[in-house]
Short mmCIF file of C-alpha atoms in Angstrom, two decimals:
data_model
loop_
_atom_site.label_atom_id
_atom_site.label_comp_id
_atom_site.label_asym_id
_atom_site.label_seq_id
_atom_site.Cartn_x
_atom_site.Cartn_y
_atom_site.Cartn_z
CA MET A 26 77.71 85.33 92.53
CA LYS A 27 79.21 83.22 89.76
CA LYS A 28 78.35 85.52 86.97
CA VAL A 29 80.15 88.21 89.06
CA VAL A 30 83.18 86.02 89.71
CA VAL A 31 83.20 85.19 85.43
CA PHE A 32 83.10 88.66 84.80
CA ILE A 33 85.63 89.84 86.65
CA MET A 34 88.37 86.73 85.41
CA THR A 35 87.13 87.71 81.90
CA ALA A 36 87.60 91.44 82.34
CA VAL A 37 91.12 91.02 84.09
CA LEU A 38 92.38 88.60 81.62
CA SER A 39 91.26 90.69 78.32
CA LEU A 40 92.90 93.56 79.90
CA SER A 41 95.41 91.45 80.57
CA VAL A 42 95.94 90.70 76.81
CA ILE A 43 95.54 94.23 75.56
CA ALA A 44 98.12 95.21 77.39
CA CYS A 45 100.59 92.85 76.78
CA GLY A 46 99.91 93.50 72.60
CA GLY A 47 99.45 97.69 72.87
CA LYS A 48 102.38 99.19 73.88
CA GLU A 49 104.96 97.08 71.17
CA LYS A 50 103.04 98.52 68.68
CA GLU A 51 103.46 101.83 69.82
CA THR A 52 107.35 101.46 70.75
CA LYS A 53 107.91 100.47 67.50
CA ASN A 54 106.25 103.07 65.66
CA ASP A 55 107.61 105.61 67.65
CA ALA A 56 111.33 104.79 67.33
CA ALA A 57 110.49 104.28 63.28
CA LYS A 58 108.88 107.60 63.29
CA SER A 59 111.41 108.92 65.50
CA GLY A 60 114.41 107.37 63.25
CA SER A 61 113.33 108.87 59.89
CA ASN A 62 111.73 111.65 60.90
CA GLN A 63 115.00 112.41 62.58
CA THR A 64 116.62 114.67 59.71
CA ALA A 65 114.04 116.83 58.88
CA ALA A 66 112.66 117.23 62.80
CA SER A 67 116.13 118.48 63.54
CA ALA A 68 116.76 120.58 60.52
CA ASP A 69 112.98 122.04 61.38
CA THR A 70 113.44 122.18 65.45
CA GLU A 71 116.68 123.95 64.92
CA ALA A 72 115.61 126.77 62.50
CA ALA A 73 112.85 127.59 64.81
CA GLY A 74 114.91 128.32 67.77
CA GLU A 75 113.83 125.16 69.75
CA GLN A 76 115.61 122.13 71.30
CA LYS A 77 117.47 120.01 68.34
CA TYR A 78 116.96 117.03 70.36
CA LYS A 79 113.98 115.74 71.98
CA ASN A 80 114.70 115.55 75.68
CA LEU A 81 118.61 115.85 75.37
CA THR A 82 120.21 119.08 75.69
CA VAL A 83 123.82 120.00 74.04
CA ASP A 84 125.60 122.84 75.42
CA ALA A 85 128.76 123.33 73.26
CA ASP A 86 130.73 125.63 75.37
CA LYS A 87 130.66 123.88 78.59
CA LYS A 88 130.83 120.78 76.37
CA GLU A 89 128.64 118.85 77.69
CA ILE A 90 124.95 116.95 77.01
CA SER A 91 122.76 115.91 79.79
CA PHE A 92 119.19 114.03 80.08
CA GLU A 93 116.95 112.81 82.44
CA ALA A 94 116.15 108.78 83.10
CA VAL A 95 114.21 107.15 85.53
CA LEU A 96 115.58 104.67 87.89
CA ASN A 97 114.44 100.74 87.62
CA GLY A 98 114.73 99.46 91.00
CA THR A 99 114.63 95.86 89.64
CA TYR A 100 118.50 96.29 89.11
CA PHE A 101 118.93 96.81 92.75
CA THR A 102 118.80 92.94 93.18
CA GLU A 103 119.39 91.90 90.23
CA PRO A 104 122.16 91.81 87.45
CA THR A 105 122.18 93.85 84.52
CA ARG A 106 125.13 94.48 81.65
CA HIS A 107 122.61 97.51 80.72
CA ALA A 108 123.17 101.00 82.61
CA ILE A 109 121.20 103.09 80.69
CA VAL A 110 118.31 102.57 77.53
CA GLY A 111 116.12 105.09 76.26
CA GLU A 112 112.32 104.41 76.72
CA ASP A 113 111.43 103.32 73.53
CA GLY A 114 114.03 101.26 73.15
CA GLY A 115 114.08 97.46 73.08
CA ASN A 116 116.05 96.79 75.91
CA ALA A 117 114.50 99.48 78.11
CA ASP A 118 113.00 97.52 80.71
CA LYS A 119 116.50 95.69 81.02
CA SER A 120 118.50 98.54 82.34
CA MET A 121 118.98 100.44 85.41
CA PHE A 122 117.84 103.89 83.65
CA ARG A 123 115.12 104.44 81.12
CA ALA A 124 116.46 107.82 79.46
CA LYS A 125 113.25 110.10 78.21
CA ALA A 126 116.18 110.40 75.34
CA TYR A 127 116.72 108.67 72.01
CA ASN A 128 120.17 106.95 71.62
CA VAL A 129 120.51 108.08 68.12
CA ASP A 130 120.25 111.43 68.98
CA PHE A 131 123.08 110.62 71.78
CA ASN A 132 125.26 109.49 69.26
CA ASP A 133 124.79 112.42 67.13
CA ALA A 134 125.03 115.39 69.71
CA LEU A 135 128.31 113.26 70.89
CA GLU A 136 129.66 114.04 67.11
CA GLU A 137 128.37 117.72 67.17
CA LEU A 138 131.10 118.07 70.49
CA GLY A 139 133.89 117.00 68.08
CA LEU A 140 134.06 113.62 69.52
CA SER A 141 134.19 110.03 67.44
CA GLY A 142 134.05 106.33 67.76
CA ASP A 143 135.46 103.46 66.24
CA SER A 144 132.36 101.48 65.86
CA ASN A 145 135.04 98.40 65.73
CA VAL A 146 132.46 95.70 67.61
CA SER A 147 130.33 93.84 65.25
CA MET A 148 126.93 91.96 66.18
CA ASP A 149 128.89 88.76 65.13
CA ASP A 150 131.56 89.74 67.88
CA MET A 151 129.01 89.44 70.81
CA SER A 152 128.51 86.06 71.29
CA ALA A 153 132.53 86.03 71.94
CA SER A 154 134.08 85.48 75.12
CA ALA A 155 135.81 87.96 77.80
CA ASP A 156 138.84 86.29 77.06
CA LYS A 157 139.22 87.29 73.56
CA ASN A 158 139.49 90.48 74.46
CA ILE A 159 137.54 92.36 72.02
CA VAL A 160 136.71 96.01 73.64
CA ASN A 161 135.07 99.12 71.91
CA THR A 162 137.69 102.24 71.05
CA GLY A 163 137.09 105.92 70.78
CA ASP A 164 137.09 109.18 72.52
CA PRO A 165 136.79 108.40 76.19
CA LEU A 166 133.42 110.02 78.00
CA GLU A 167 132.61 110.84 82.15
CA PHE A 168 129.09 110.31 83.19
CA PHE A 169 127.64 112.08 85.93
CA ILE A 170 124.24 111.72 87.63
CA GLN A 171 122.40 113.77 90.18
CA TRP A 172 118.75 114.10 91.32
CA ASP A 173 116.79 116.21 93.94
CA GLY A 174 118.62 116.29 97.30
CA GLN A 175 121.86 114.79 95.88
CA GLU A 176 124.56 117.29 93.98
CA GLU A 177 126.21 115.72 90.74
CA ILE A 178 128.27 112.42 91.31
CA PRO A 179 130.38 110.29 89.27
CA PHE A 180 127.98 107.27 87.44
CA LYS A 181 130.56 104.97 88.46
CA ASP A 182 129.68 105.55 91.95
CA VAL A 183 125.75 104.10 91.71
CA ILE A 184 127.18 101.27 90.09
CA LYS A 185 127.94 97.94 92.29
CA ALA A 186 129.43 94.41 91.00
CA ASP A 187 130.25 91.30 92.69
CA LYS A 188 134.13 91.58 91.42
CA ASP A 189 136.00 94.50 91.09
CA PHE A 190 135.94 95.94 88.25
CA ASP A 191 137.43 98.73 85.86
CA TRP A 192 135.51 102.01 84.63
CA ASN A 193 136.55 103.27 81.44
CA VAL A 194 133.98 104.79 79.23
CA VAL A 195 133.90 105.37 75.71
CA PHE A 196 131.98 106.58 72.78
CA THR A 197 131.44 103.85 70.52
CA GLY A 198 130.01 105.73 67.20
CA ASN A 199 128.00 103.05 66.93
CA ARG A 200 125.04 104.77 65.40
CA ASP A 201 124.06 102.30 62.54
CA VAL A 202 124.10 99.46 64.39
CA ALA A 203 121.85 101.51 67.43
CA GLU A 204 119.45 103.01 64.66
CA SER A 205 118.69 99.29 62.71
CA THR A 206 118.33 97.37 66.02
CA GLN A 207 116.25 100.09 68.15
CA ALA A 208 117.77 98.61 71.53
CA GLY A 209 117.99 101.97 72.57
CA CYS A 210 121.22 101.53 74.35
CA PHE A 211 123.00 104.53 75.81
CA LEU A 212 125.37 102.99 78.12
CA CYS A 213 126.80 99.48 78.69
CA LEU A 214 128.43 98.23 81.46
CA ASP A 215 130.54 96.24 78.88
CA SER A 216 131.78 96.44 75.27
CA CYS A 217 128.72 96.43 72.90
CA ALA A 218 127.74 96.42 69.30
CA ALA A 219 124.67 98.58 69.91
CA GLY A 220 125.62 101.14 72.86
CA ILE A 221 126.35 104.41 72.27
CA ALA A 222 128.82 104.59 74.80
CA VAL A 223 130.47 101.67 76.75
CA ASN A 224 132.46 100.82 79.91
CA THR A 225 135.43 98.90 77.65
CA LEU A 226 135.94 95.95 79.61
CA PRO A 227 135.59 92.37 76.77
CA VAL A 228 132.45 91.43 75.16
CA GLY A 229 131.31 88.50 77.05
CA THR A 230 132.37 90.33 80.99
CA THR A 231 128.94 90.14 82.12
CA ALA A 232 127.97 86.86 80.20
CA GLU A 233 127.12 83.57 83.05
CA GLY A 234 129.64 83.50 85.61
CA GLY A 235 131.28 86.81 84.87
CA THR A 236 130.79 90.01 86.64
CA GLN A 237 127.04 90.97 87.42
CA PHE A 238 126.42 94.42 87.52
CA PHE A 239 123.84 96.02 90.05
CA ALA A 240 122.41 99.57 90.64
CA ASN A 241 123.84 100.72 94.10
CA GLU A 242 120.57 100.97 96.26
CA GLU A 243 122.98 102.48 98.97
CA VAL A 244 123.64 105.58 97.02
CA LEU A 245 120.74 105.91 94.34
CA PRO A 246 117.16 107.29 95.30
CA ASP A 247 113.91 105.11 95.37
CA ASP A 248 112.41 103.27 92.19
CA GLY A 249 110.93 105.25 89.62
CA THR A 250 113.22 108.53 90.56
CA THR A 251 113.78 111.03 87.90
CA VAL A 252 117.53 111.80 87.84
CA THR A 253 120.00 113.34 85.38
CA ILE A 254 122.52 112.53 83.74
CA THR A 255 125.46 114.72 82.34
CA VAL A 256 128.11 113.40 79.68
CA ARG A 257 131.60 115.15 79.01
CA PRO A 258 134.21 114.41 76.81
CA ALA A 259 136.93 113.07 79.87
CA GLU A 260 139.85 115.35 80.12
CA MET B 11 83.67 79.15 91.58
CA ARG B 12 85.12 76.54 89.51
CA TRP B 13 86.39 79.46 87.22
CA PHE B 14 87.34 81.59 90.04
CA LYS B 15 89.90 78.30 91.54
CA ALA B 16 91.12 77.68 87.97
CA PHE B 17 91.58 81.40 88.15
CA TYR B 18 93.18 81.81 91.24
CA ASN B 19 95.44 78.83 91.31
CA GLY B 20 96.54 79.65 87.62
CA SER B 21 97.81 82.91 88.90
CA LEU B 22 99.72 81.39 91.82
CA TRP B 23 101.32 79.03 89.23
CA ALA B 24 102.31 81.42 86.67
CA MET B 25 104.13 83.20 88.87
CA ALA B 26 106.09 80.55 90.03
CA ILE B 27 106.48 79.71 86.26
CA ALA B 28 107.44 83.52 85.39
CA LEU B 29 109.99 83.77 88.51
CA THR B 30 111.71 80.63 87.54
CA CYS B 31 112.50 82.35 83.63
CA PHE B 32 113.08 85.60 85.63
CA HIS B 33 115.65 84.03 87.50
CA ASN B 34 117.65 82.97 84.64
CA THR B 35 119.30 86.10 83.88
CA TRP B 36 120.17 84.92 79.90
CA ILE B 37 115.94 84.88 79.91
CA GLN B 38 115.48 88.21 81.90
CA MET B 39 117.56 89.79 79.78
CA ARG B 40 115.93 88.52 76.30
CA ILE B 41 112.24 87.99 77.12
CA ASN B 42 109.78 89.99 78.82
CA THR B 43 108.93 87.96 81.79
CA GLY B 44 105.89 89.68 82.43
CA TYR B 45 104.54 88.31 78.84
CA ILE B 46 105.45 84.78 80.80
CA PHE B 47 103.19 85.57 83.55
CA TYR B 48 100.24 86.65 81.80
CA GLY B 49 100.32 83.80 79.30
CA SER B 50 100.91 81.30 81.57
CA TRP B 51 97.97 82.68 83.89
CA LEU B 52 95.60 82.56 80.76
CA VAL B 53 96.51 79.34 79.96
CA LEU B 54 96.34 77.55 82.93
CA THR B 55 93.66 78.80 84.00
CA ILE B 56 92.09 77.49 81.08
CA LEU B 57 93.60 73.93 81.48
CA CYS B 58 92.78 73.71 85.42
CA TYR B 59 89.03 74.83 84.44
CA ILE B 60 88.95 71.90 81.98
CA ALA B 61 91.36 69.43 84.34
CA THR B 62 88.57 69.62 86.96
CA LYS B 63 85.62 69.40 84.74
CA LYS B 64 84.47 65.75 86.15
CA ARG B 65 85.74 66.50 89.77
CA GLU B 66 86.09 69.62 91.52
CA THR B 67 88.99 70.79 93.42
CA GLY B 68 88.46 71.45 97.40
CA ILE B 69 90.07 74.04 99.49
CA LEU B 70 93.11 72.10 100.72
CA PHE B 71 93.69 72.06 96.99
CA SER B 72 94.18 75.88 96.97
CA ILE B 73 95.30 76.65 100.31
CA THR B 74 98.14 73.81 99.56
CA SER B 75 98.90 75.38 96.10
CA MET B 76 99.50 78.85 97.46
CA ILE B 77 101.85 77.53 100.44
CA LEU B 78 103.71 75.66 97.99
CA CYS B 79 104.10 78.66 95.37
CA ILE B 80 105.25 80.95 98.36
CA ALA B 81 107.65 78.35 99.60
CA TYR B 82 109.22 77.59 96.06
CA SER B 83 109.20 81.60 95.28
CA TYR B 84 111.30 82.15 98.69
CA ALA B 85 113.24 79.45 98.26
CA LEU B 86 114.33 80.85 95.15
CA TYR B 87 114.88 84.65 95.92
CA GLY B 88 114.70 84.97 99.41
CA TRP B 89 112.67 88.11 101.24
CA LYS B 90 114.49 91.17 99.85
CA ARG B 91 114.09 90.01 96.18
CA LEU B 92 110.76 88.88 96.59
CA GLN B 93 109.42 92.11 97.51
CA ILE B 94 111.16 93.32 93.97
CA VAL B 95 110.82 91.09 91.53
CA PRO B 96 107.29 89.81 90.99
CA ALA B 97 106.41 93.60 91.07
CA SER B 98 109.14 94.19 88.55
CA LEU B 99 107.25 91.21 86.04
CA LEU B 100 104.14 92.13 86.54
CA ARG B 101 104.79 95.80 85.70
CA GLU B 102 106.87 95.18 82.62
CA GLY B 103 104.09 92.78 80.83
CA ILE B 104 101.84 95.89 81.20
CA HIS B 105 104.31 98.58 80.05
CA GLN B 106 103.87 100.18 83.09
CA PRO B 107 107.59 100.88 84.63
CA THR B 108 106.63 103.84 86.78
CA ILE B 109 103.87 101.97 88.99
CA LYS B 110 105.89 101.76 92.48
CA PHE B 111 106.70 98.47 93.92
CA ALA B 112 104.97 98.64 96.90
CA ILE B 113 101.48 99.51 95.36
CA ILE B 114 101.68 96.18 93.02
CA ASN B 115 102.91 94.13 95.99
CA LYS B 116 99.63 95.19 98.05
CA VAL B 117 97.58 94.25 95.31
CA ILE B 118 99.28 90.95 95.00
CA ILE B 119 98.63 90.09 98.79
CA ALA B 120 95.41 91.54 98.73
CA PHE B 121 94.56 89.34 95.98
CA MET B 122 96.12 86.59 97.61
CA ILE B 123 94.27 86.87 100.74
CA ILE B 124 90.90 87.74 99.63
CA GLY B 125 91.20 84.75 96.73
CA ILE B 126 91.65 81.95 99.24
CA ILE B 127 89.10 83.82 101.70
CA ILE B 128 86.25 83.90 98.64
CA ILE B 129 87.20 80.28 98.14
CA ILE B 130 87.23 79.04 101.77
CA LEU B 131 83.44 80.85 102.15
CA GLU B 132 82.39 79.66 99.18
CA ASN B 133 83.29 75.90 99.89
CA ILE B 134 81.32 76.38 103.73
CA ARG B 135 78.24 77.75 101.60
CA GLU B 136 78.25 74.81 99.28
CA LYS B 137 78.59 72.15 102.17
CA ARG B 138 76.19 73.83 104.23
CA ASP B 139 73.66 73.80 100.66
CA HIS B 140 74.94 70.16 100.23
CA LYS B 141 73.66 69.39 103.68
CA GLY B 142 70.41 71.30 103.34
CA ARG B 143 69.69 69.12 100.64
CA THR B 144 70.35 66.21 102.18
CA LEU B 145 68.37 66.10 105.30
#
């Protein structure tokens, strides 16, 4: 009996430790690989007539970008400032949706549609409080979401907060910071130095005591559901 | 059996520590709280094993430990959030975000119930053996 118990304990603890270490390496390697091979891979795949960006579709005629993401039910009850983060990004587990695409590709795809961002928020600005009113500027965007059994609805409808909030999303053009930090952010709920798109609330809006954002459980499907997110330039 | 008690009680305390960390938004947004749980579990299991070397703990210790940890977690999160947060940090720690909360919750409940039953049965068996030796 004792031997069996000790064996089970050792096995479980060993598995825990292995699980803790493994994925980190994989994520960093994948991210680095994805970043460094981006240009070459894009050129090759385009030449071969394949999809230019991994898991990201660009429709130039319709002027829209779409990608799949998985809903994280943790944020039905817990606050977060990360709406959508790429699954290989450092903030992937901290966001409402884990995109199956890469955020630097998302930046490039938006530029391909002729959009631009001013990249006017620096990492040094990120510790500022909301009253400093530091906000991203760039071309305005509209985010939409749909899933099985649900037609496309505005992304704002799946977000709720403990206070009333404005919803104006812009393209930030934060490609360089996004690539260097590998945070993976597609859409942040307040202004940010690393997100490719942000809701233009001032930096620090979501800090302690500020606005708390949640995924809206009353509208959204179950945790783990794959959704499709579509982004278009705002009219 | 001392190892199992340390393993069981260590898991409860580690969960209480991880839930406390998760409750702080600043920590929750920056650190993988699953790592805090698994790391604390390992450390607390070893510490508890060493601490009980001279004097082994009884059933009451494990039952009290379980009740206190459940009460503390409930006070911190309430029922609805308790159905999400422990499962969320467990899956975050092993980088398996697609495992359903319901499955993880079933594993947690099974572990807690089966664990305490093993401790109780083992304690009864030990007492019986002890009685047999003294007669």
